[in-house]
Short mmCIF file of C-alpha atoms in Angstrom, two decimals:
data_model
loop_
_atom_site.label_atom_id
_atom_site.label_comp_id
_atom_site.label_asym_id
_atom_site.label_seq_id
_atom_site.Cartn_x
_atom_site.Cartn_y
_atom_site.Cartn_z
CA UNK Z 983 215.46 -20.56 40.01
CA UNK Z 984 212.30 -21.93 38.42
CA UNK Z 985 215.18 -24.39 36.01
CA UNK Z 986 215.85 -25.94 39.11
CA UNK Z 987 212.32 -26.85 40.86
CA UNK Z 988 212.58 -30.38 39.86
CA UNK Z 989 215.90 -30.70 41.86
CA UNK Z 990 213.98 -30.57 45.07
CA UNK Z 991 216.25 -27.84 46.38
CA UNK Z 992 213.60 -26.18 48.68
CA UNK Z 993 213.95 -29.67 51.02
CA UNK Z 994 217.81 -28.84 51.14
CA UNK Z 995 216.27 -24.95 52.16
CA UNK Z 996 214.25 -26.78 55.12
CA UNK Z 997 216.90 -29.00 56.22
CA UNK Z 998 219.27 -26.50 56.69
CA UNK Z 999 216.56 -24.08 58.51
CA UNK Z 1000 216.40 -26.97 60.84
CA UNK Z 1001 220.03 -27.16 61.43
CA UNK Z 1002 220.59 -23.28 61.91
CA UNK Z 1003 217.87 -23.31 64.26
CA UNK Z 1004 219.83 -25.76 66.76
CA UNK Z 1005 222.54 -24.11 66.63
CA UNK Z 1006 223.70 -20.28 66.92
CA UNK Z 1007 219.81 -19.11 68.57
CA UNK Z 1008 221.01 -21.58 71.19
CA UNK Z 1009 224.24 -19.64 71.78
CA UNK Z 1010 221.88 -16.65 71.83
CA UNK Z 1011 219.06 -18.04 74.48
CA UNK Z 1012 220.48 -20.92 76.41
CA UNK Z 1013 223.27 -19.02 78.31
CA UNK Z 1014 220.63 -15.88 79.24
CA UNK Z 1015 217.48 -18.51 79.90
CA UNK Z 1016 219.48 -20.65 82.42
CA UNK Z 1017 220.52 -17.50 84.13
CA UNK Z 1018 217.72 -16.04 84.48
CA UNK Z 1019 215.73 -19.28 85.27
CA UNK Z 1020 218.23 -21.58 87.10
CA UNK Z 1021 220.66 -19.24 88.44
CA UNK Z 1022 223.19 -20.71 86.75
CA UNK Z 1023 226.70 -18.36 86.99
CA UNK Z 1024 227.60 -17.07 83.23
CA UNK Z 1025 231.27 -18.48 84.15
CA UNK Z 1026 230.20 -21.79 84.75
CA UNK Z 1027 228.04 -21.47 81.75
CA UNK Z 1028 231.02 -20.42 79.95
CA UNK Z 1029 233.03 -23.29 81.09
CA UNK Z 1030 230.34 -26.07 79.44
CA UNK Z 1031 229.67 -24.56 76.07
CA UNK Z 1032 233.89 -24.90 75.83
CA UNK Z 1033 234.21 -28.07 77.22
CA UNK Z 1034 231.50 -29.31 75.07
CA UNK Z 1035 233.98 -27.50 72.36
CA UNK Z 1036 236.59 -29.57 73.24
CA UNK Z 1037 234.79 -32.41 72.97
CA UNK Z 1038 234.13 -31.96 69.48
CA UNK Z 1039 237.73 -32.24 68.87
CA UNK Z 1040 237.67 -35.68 69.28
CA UNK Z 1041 233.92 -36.18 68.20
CA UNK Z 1042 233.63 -34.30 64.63
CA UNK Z 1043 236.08 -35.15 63.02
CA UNK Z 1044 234.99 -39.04 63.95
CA UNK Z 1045 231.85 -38.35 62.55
CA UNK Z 1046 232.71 -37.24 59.76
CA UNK Z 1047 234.20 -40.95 59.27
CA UNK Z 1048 231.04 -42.56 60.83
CA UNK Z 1049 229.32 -40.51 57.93
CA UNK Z 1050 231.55 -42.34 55.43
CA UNK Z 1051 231.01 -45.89 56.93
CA UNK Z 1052 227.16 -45.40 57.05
CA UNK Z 1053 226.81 -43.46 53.54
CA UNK Z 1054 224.88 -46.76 52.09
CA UNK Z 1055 222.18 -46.37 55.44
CA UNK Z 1056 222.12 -42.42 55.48
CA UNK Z 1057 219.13 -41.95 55.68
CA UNK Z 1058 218.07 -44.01 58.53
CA UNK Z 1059 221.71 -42.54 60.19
CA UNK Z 1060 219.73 -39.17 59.62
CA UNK Z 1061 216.71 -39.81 60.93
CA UNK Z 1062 218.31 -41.05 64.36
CA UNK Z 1063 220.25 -37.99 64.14
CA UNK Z 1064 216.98 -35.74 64.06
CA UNK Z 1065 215.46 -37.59 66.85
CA UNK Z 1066 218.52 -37.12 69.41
CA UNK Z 1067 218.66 -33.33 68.32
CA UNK Z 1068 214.77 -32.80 68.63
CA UNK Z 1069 214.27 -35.22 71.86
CA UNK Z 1070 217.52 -33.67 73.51
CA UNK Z 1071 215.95 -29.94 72.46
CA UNK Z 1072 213.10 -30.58 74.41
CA UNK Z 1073 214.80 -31.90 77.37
CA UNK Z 1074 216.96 -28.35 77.26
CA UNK Z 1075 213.86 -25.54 77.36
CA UNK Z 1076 210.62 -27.53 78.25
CA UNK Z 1077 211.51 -30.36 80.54
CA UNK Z 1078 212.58 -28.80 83.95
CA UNK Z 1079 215.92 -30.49 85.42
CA UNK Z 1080 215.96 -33.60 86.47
CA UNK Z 1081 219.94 -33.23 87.72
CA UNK Z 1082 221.55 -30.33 89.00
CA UNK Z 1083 220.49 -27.43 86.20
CA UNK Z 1084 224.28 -27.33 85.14
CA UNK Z 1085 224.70 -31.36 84.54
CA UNK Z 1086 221.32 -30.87 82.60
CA UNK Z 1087 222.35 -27.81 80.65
CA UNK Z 1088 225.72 -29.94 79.86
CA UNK Z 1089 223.83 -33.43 78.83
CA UNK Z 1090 221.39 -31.57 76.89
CA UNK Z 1091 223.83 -29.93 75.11
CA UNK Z 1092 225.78 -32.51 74.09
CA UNK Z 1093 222.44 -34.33 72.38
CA UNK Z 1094 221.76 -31.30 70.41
CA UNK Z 1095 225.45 -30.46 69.43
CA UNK Z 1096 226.58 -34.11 68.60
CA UNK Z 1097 223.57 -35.01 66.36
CA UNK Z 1098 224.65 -31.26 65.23
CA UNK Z 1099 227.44 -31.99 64.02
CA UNK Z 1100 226.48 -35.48 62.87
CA UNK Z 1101 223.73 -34.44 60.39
CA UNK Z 1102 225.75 -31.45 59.48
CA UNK Z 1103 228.61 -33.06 58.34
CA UNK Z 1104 226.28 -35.71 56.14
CA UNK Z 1105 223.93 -32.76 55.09
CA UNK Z 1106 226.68 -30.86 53.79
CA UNK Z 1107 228.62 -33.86 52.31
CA UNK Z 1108 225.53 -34.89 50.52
CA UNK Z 1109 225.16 -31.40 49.07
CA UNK Z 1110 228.60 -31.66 47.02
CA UNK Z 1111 227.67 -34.75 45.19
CA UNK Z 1112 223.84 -33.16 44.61
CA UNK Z 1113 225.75 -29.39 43.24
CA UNK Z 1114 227.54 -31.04 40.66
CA UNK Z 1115 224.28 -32.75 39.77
CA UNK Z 1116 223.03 -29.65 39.06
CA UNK Z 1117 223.07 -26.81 35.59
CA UNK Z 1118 225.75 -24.19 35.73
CA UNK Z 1119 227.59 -23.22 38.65
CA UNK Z 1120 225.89 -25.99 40.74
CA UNK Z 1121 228.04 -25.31 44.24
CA UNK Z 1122 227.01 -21.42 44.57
CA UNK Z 1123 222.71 -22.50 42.72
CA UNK Z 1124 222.30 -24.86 46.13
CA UNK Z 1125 224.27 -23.05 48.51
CA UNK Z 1126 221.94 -19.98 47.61
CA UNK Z 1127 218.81 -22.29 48.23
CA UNK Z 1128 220.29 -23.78 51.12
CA UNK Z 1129 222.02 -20.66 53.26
CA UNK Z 1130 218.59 -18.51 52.56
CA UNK Z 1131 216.65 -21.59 54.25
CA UNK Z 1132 219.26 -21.83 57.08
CA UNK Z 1133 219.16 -17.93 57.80
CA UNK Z 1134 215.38 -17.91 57.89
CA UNK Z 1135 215.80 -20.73 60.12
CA UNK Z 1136 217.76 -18.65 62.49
CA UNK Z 1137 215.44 -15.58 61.62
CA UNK Z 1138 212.51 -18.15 63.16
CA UNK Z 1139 214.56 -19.36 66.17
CA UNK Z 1140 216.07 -16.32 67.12
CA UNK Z 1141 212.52 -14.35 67.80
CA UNK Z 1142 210.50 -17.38 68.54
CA UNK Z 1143 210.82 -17.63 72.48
CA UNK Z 1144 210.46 -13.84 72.49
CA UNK Z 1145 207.36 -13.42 70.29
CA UNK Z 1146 205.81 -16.67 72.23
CA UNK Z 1147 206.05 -14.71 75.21
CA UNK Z 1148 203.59 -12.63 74.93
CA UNK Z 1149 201.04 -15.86 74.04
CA UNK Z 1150 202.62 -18.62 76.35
CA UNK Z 1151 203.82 -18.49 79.87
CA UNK Z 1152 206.40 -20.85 78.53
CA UNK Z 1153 207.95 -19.34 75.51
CA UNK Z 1154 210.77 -21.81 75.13
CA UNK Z 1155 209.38 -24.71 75.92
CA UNK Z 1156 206.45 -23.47 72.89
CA UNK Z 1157 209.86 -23.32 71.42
CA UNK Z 1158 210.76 -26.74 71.74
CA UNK Z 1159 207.74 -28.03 70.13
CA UNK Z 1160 207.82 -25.81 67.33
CA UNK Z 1161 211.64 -27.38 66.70
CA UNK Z 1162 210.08 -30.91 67.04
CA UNK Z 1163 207.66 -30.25 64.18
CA UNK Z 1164 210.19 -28.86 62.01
CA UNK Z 1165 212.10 -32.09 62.51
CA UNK Z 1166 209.96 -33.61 61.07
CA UNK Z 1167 208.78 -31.47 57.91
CA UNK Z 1168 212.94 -31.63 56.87
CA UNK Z 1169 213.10 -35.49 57.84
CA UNK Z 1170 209.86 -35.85 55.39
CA UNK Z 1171 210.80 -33.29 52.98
CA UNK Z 1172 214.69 -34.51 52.26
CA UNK Z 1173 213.70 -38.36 52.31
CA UNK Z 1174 215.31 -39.92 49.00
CA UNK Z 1175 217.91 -37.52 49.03
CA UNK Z 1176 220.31 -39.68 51.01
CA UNK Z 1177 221.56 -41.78 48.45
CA UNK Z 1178 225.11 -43.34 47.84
CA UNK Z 1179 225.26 -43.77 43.95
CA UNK Z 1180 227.38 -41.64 42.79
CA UNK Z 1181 229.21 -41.29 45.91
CA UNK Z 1182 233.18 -41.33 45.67
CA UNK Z 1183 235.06 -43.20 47.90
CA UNK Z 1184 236.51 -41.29 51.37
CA UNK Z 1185 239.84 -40.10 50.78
CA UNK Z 1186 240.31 -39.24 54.20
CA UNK Z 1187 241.41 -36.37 56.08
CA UNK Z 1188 244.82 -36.46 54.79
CA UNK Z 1189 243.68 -35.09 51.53
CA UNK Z 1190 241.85 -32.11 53.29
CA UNK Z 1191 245.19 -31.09 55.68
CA UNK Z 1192 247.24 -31.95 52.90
CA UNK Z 1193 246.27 -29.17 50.59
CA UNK Z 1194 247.30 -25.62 51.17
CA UNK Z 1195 243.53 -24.12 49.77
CA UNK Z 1196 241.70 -26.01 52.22
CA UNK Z 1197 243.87 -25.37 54.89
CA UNK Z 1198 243.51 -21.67 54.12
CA UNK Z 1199 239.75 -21.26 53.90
CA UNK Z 1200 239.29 -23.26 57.02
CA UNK Z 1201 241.79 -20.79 58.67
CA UNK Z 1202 239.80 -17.78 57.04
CA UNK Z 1203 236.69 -19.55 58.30
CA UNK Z 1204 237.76 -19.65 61.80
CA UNK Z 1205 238.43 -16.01 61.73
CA UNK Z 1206 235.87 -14.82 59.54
CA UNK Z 1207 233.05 -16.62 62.05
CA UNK Z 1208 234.91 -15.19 65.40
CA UNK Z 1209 232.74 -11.43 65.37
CA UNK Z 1210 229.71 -13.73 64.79
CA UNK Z 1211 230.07 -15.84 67.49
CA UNK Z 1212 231.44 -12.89 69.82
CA UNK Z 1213 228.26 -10.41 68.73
CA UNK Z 1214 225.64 -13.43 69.22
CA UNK Z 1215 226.97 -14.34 72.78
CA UNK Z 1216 226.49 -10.54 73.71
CA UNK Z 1217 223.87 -9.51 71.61
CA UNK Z 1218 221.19 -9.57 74.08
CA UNK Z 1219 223.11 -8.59 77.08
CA UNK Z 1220 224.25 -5.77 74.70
CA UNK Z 1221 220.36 -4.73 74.20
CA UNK Z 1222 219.29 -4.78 77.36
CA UNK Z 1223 222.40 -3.00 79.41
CA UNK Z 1224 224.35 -0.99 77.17
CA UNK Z 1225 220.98 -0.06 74.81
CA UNK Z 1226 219.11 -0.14 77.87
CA UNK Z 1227 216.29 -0.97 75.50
CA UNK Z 1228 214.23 -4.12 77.21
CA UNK Z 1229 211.89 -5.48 74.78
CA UNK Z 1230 213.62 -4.58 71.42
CA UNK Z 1231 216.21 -7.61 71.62
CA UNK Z 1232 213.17 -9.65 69.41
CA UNK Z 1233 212.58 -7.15 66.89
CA UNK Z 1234 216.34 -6.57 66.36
CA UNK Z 1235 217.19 -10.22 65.96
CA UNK Z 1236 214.50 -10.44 63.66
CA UNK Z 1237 215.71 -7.31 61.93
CA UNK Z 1238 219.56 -8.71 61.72
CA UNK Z 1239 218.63 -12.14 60.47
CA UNK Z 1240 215.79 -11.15 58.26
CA UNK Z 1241 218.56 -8.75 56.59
CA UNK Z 1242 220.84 -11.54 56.41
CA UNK Z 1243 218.09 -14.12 54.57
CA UNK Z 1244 216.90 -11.28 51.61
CA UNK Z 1245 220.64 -10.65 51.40
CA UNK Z 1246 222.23 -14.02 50.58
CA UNK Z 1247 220.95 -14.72 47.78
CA UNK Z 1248 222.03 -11.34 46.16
CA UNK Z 1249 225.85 -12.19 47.56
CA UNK Z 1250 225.32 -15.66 45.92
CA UNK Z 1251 224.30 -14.09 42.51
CA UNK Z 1252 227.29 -11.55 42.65
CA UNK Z 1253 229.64 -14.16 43.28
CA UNK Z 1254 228.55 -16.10 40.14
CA UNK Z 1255 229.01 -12.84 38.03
CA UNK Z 1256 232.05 -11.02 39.43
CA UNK Z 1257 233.60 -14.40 41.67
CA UNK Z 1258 233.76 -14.64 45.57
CA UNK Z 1259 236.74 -13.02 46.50
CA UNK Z 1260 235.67 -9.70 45.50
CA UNK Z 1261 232.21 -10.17 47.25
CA UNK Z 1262 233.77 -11.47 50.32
CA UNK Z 1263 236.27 -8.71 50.89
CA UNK Z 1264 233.19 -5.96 49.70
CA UNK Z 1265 231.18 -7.60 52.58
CA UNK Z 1266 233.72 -7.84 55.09
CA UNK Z 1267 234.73 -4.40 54.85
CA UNK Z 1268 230.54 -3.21 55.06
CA UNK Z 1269 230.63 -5.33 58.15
CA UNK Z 1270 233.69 -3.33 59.83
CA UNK Z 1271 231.79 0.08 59.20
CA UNK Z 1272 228.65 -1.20 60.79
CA UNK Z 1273 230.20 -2.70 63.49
CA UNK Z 1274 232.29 0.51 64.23
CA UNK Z 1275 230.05 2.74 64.68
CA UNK Z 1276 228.39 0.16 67.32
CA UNK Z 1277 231.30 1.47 69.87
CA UNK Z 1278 230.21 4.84 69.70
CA UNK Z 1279 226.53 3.65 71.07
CA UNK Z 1280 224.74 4.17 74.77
CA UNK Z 1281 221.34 4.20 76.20
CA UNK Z 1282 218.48 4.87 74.03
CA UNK Z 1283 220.08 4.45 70.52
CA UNK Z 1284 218.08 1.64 70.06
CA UNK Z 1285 217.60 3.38 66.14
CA UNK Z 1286 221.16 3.67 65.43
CA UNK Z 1287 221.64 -0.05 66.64
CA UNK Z 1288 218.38 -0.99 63.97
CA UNK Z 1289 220.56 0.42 61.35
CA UNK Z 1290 223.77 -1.42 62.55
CA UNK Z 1291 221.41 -4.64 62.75
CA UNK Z 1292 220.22 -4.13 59.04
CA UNK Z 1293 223.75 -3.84 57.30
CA UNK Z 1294 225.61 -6.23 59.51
CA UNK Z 1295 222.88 -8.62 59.05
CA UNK Z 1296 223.23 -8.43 55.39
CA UNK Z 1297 227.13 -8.84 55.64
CA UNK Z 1298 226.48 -12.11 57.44
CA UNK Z 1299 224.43 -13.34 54.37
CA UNK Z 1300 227.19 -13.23 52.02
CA UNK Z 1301 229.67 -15.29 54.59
CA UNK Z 1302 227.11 -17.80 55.49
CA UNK Z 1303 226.50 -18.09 51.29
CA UNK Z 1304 229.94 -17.41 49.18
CA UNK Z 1305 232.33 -19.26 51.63
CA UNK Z 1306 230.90 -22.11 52.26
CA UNK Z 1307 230.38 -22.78 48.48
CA UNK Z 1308 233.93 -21.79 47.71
CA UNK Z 1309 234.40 -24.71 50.12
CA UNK Z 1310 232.23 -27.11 48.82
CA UNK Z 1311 233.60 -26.27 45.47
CA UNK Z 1312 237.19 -27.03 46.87
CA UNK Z 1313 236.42 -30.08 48.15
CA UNK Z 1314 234.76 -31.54 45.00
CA UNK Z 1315 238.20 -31.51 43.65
CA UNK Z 1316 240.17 -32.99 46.57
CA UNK Z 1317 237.90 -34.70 48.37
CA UNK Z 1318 234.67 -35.63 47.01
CA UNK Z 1319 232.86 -37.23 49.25
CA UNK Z 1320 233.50 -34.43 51.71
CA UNK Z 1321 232.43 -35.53 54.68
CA UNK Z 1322 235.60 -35.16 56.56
CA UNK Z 1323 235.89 -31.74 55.34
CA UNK Z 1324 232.61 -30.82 56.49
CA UNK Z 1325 234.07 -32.76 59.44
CA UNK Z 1326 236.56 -30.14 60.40
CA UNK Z 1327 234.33 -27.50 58.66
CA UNK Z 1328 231.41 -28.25 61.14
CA UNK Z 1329 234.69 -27.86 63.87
CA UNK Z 1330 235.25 -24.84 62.71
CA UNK Z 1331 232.45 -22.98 62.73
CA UNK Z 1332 231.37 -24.33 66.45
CA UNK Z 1333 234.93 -23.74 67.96
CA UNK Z 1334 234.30 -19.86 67.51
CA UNK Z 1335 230.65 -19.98 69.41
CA UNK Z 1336 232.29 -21.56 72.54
CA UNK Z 1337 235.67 -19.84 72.20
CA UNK Z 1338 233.75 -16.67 72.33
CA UNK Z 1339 231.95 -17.83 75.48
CA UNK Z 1340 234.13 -19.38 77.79
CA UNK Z 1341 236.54 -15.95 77.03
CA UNK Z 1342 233.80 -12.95 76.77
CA UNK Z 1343 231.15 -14.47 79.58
CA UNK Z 1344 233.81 -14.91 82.67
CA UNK Z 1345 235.45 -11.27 81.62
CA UNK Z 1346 231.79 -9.65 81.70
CA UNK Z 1347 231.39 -11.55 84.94
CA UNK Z 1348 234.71 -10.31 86.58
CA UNK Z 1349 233.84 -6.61 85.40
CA UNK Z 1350 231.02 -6.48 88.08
CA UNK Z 1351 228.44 -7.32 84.97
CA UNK Z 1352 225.47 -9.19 86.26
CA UNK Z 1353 222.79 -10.21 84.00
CA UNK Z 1354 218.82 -8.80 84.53
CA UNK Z 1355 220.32 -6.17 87.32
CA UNK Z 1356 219.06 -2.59 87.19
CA UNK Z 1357 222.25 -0.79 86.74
CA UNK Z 1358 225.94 -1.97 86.27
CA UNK Z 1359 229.68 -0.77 86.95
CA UNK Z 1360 230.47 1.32 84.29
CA UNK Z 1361 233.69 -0.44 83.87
CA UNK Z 1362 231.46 -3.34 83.18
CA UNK Z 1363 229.37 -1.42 79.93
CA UNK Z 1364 232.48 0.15 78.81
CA UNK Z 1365 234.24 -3.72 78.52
CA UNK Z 1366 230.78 -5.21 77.04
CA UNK Z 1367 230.61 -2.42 74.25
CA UNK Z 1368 234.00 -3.25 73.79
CA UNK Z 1369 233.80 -6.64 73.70
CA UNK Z 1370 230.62 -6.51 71.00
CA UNK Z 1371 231.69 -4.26 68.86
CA UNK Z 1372 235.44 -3.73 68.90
CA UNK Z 1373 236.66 -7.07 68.71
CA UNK Z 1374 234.54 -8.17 66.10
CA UNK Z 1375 236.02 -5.35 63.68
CA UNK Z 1376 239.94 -6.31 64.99
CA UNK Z 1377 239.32 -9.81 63.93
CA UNK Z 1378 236.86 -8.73 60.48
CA UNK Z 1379 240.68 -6.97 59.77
CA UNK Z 1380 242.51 -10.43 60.10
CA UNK Z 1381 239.69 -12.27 58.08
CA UNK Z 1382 240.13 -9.56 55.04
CA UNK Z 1383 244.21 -9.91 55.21
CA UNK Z 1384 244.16 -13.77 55.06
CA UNK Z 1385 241.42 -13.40 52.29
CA UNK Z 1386 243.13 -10.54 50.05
CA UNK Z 1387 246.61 -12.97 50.34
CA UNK Z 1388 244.35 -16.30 49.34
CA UNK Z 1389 244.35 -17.15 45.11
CA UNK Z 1390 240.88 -18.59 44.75
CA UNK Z 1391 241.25 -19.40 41.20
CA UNK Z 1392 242.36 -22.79 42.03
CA UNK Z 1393 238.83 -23.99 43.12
#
């Protein structure tokens, strides 16, 4: 990578960090901290992180065309995006509720999501016009750069409230801070970056729903992200009741997402040398064998579950790396200025998270499952094993079948 130092790619490695730190560690904590601090009913909890879902139906898709009308001000667009997501962060774990802890879980949410989305959709737009700036296969060089920052970023925000635990008697609001400063560091570090020559006019998001490829990998990308989003929700319910293994829910995360950050890169160089389908479908399958044997799992195989943690971790590297650039790579050709693919793209990828909780939270609920409680229905651990692990590897099946019928040669 040392060819490509003077492309300031490591600011496009801390941006994304930033972003993947507001957004699936808050799937992970959120629900569990406003349980366990509020009271808050996991059904109710549920029912926001959808609605907030449904929202973005209207709201993504709209920024995407706000990007385009403010592409000659982006930066200062980003920069009040940052703010909203950093203020509204701090608002969610250190600032104790000023409304009913449900509206505040709700309005906090919706700051960090929407400036989410917002600077998602622009950070990702931006990074189309900067890969084909760049030498050789310029899509899959930055997307290796920029997924490795964003999974270290989760790496960081996924074991942060649990390692400042044992220093703080307020681990997420030392949480919040730490999220402020790193606001900052990408806002400083990715200044002159958002610039509009070169830019191509919007083309709209007829172009993107009008072509059969891009329809297809967002389809494969709603699928492929579904046992993500449906493992994160549980993961730490999953530790603590079916593991019965208290404590080890930091070290795991940081095991899983550690494994996913060393492993992107290597997906990323594979795909340049043998091309992305192959190393999609390769992964895909690895992440079906890890995630089967996690049904087979019950107290005390907190070992086994390390193991499961390491390969499934390093599956995730190669979809957060190769699809996305296949993608970006996509929409260079039908829609350059991609911000209303990223648009739908950002849609996507968030529409799994909250599908995943407003479905697998109430179920758990109903079961007799009650978070933090010394023992549990057994109905209730047989349904959340189920839930974790089974359904991720039923719908891992329907990502590889839309995948092994999908000609990527066209991008």
């Amino acid at each position: 990578m040392s060819n490509t130092a003077p492309q300031r790619l490591p600011a496009y490695a801390v941006f994304a960090a930033l972003l993947s730190a507001a957004g699936l560690p808050i799937y992970i904590h959120a629900p569990k901290f406003y349980v366990d601090e509020y009271g808050v009913s996991l059904a109710a909890l549920g029912a926001v992180l959808f609605g907030l879902r449904l929202l973005d139906v209207v709201q993504d898709p709209l920024f995407g065309r706000l990007s385009e009308a403010l592409r000659s001000r982006r930066g200062l667009a980003v920069l009040i995006g940052c703010t909203v997501m950093a203020v509204s962060m701090l608002g969610l774990f250190a600032v104790p509720p000023l409304l009913p802890p449900l509206i505040w879980f709700a309005l906090m949410l919706t700051g960090v999501f929407s400036a989410f989305s917002f600077l998602t959709i622009n950070f990702y737009a931006q990074g189309v016009v900067k890969a084909d700036r760049l030498p050789g296969q310029g899509h899959l060089m930055l997307a290796r750069w920029r997924e490795t920052g964003a999974l270290l970023g989760v790496c960081v925000a996924a074991i942060a409230p649990v390692m400042l635990g044992g220093f703080t008697g307020a681990p997420f609001a030392g949480f919040a801070v730490g999220f402020l400063v790193l606001a900052l560091a990408a806002v400083v570090m990715m200044r002159g970056e958002w610039v509009s020559d070169g830019l191509p006019p919007s083309v709209g998001f007829k172009a993107v729903l009008g072509d059969a490829l891009a329809r297809k990998l967002l389809l494969i990308a709603l699928v492929n992200a579904a046992p993500v989003a449906v493992s994160s929700t549980l993961f730490l319910f999953f530790v603590e009741s079916r593991l019965e293994a208290p404590g080890f829910e930091g070290p795991l995360l940081l095991l899983f997402f550690l494994c996913a950050a060393m492993a992107a890169p290597v997906w990323g160089r594979l795909a340049e040398r043998y091309g992305p389908k192959p190393v999609l479908l390769s992964a895909m399958v690895l992440a079906i064998c890890a995630f089967g044997w996690a049904i087979t799992l019950g107290p005390g195989d907190w070992v086994a579950f390390a193991i499961i943690c390491a390969l499934s971790g390093a599956t995730l590297g190669a979809d957060l790396t190769v699809l996305p650039a296949v993608f970006a790579t996509r929409m260079a050709r039908i829609s350059p200025s991609a911000a209303e693919g990223f648009g739908l793209w950002a849609f996507v990828s968030k529409f799994t998270l909250a599908f995943a909780a407003v479905t697998l939270l109430p179920a758990l609920e109903r079961a007799g499952f009650d978070s933090g409680a010394a023992t549990h229905p057994p109905e209730a651990l047989t349904l959340l094993t189920l839930l974790y692990a089974a359904v991720p590897c039923g719908l891992k099946v329907v990502a590889i079948a839309l995948l092994a019928t999908t000609d990527l040669k066209e991008t």
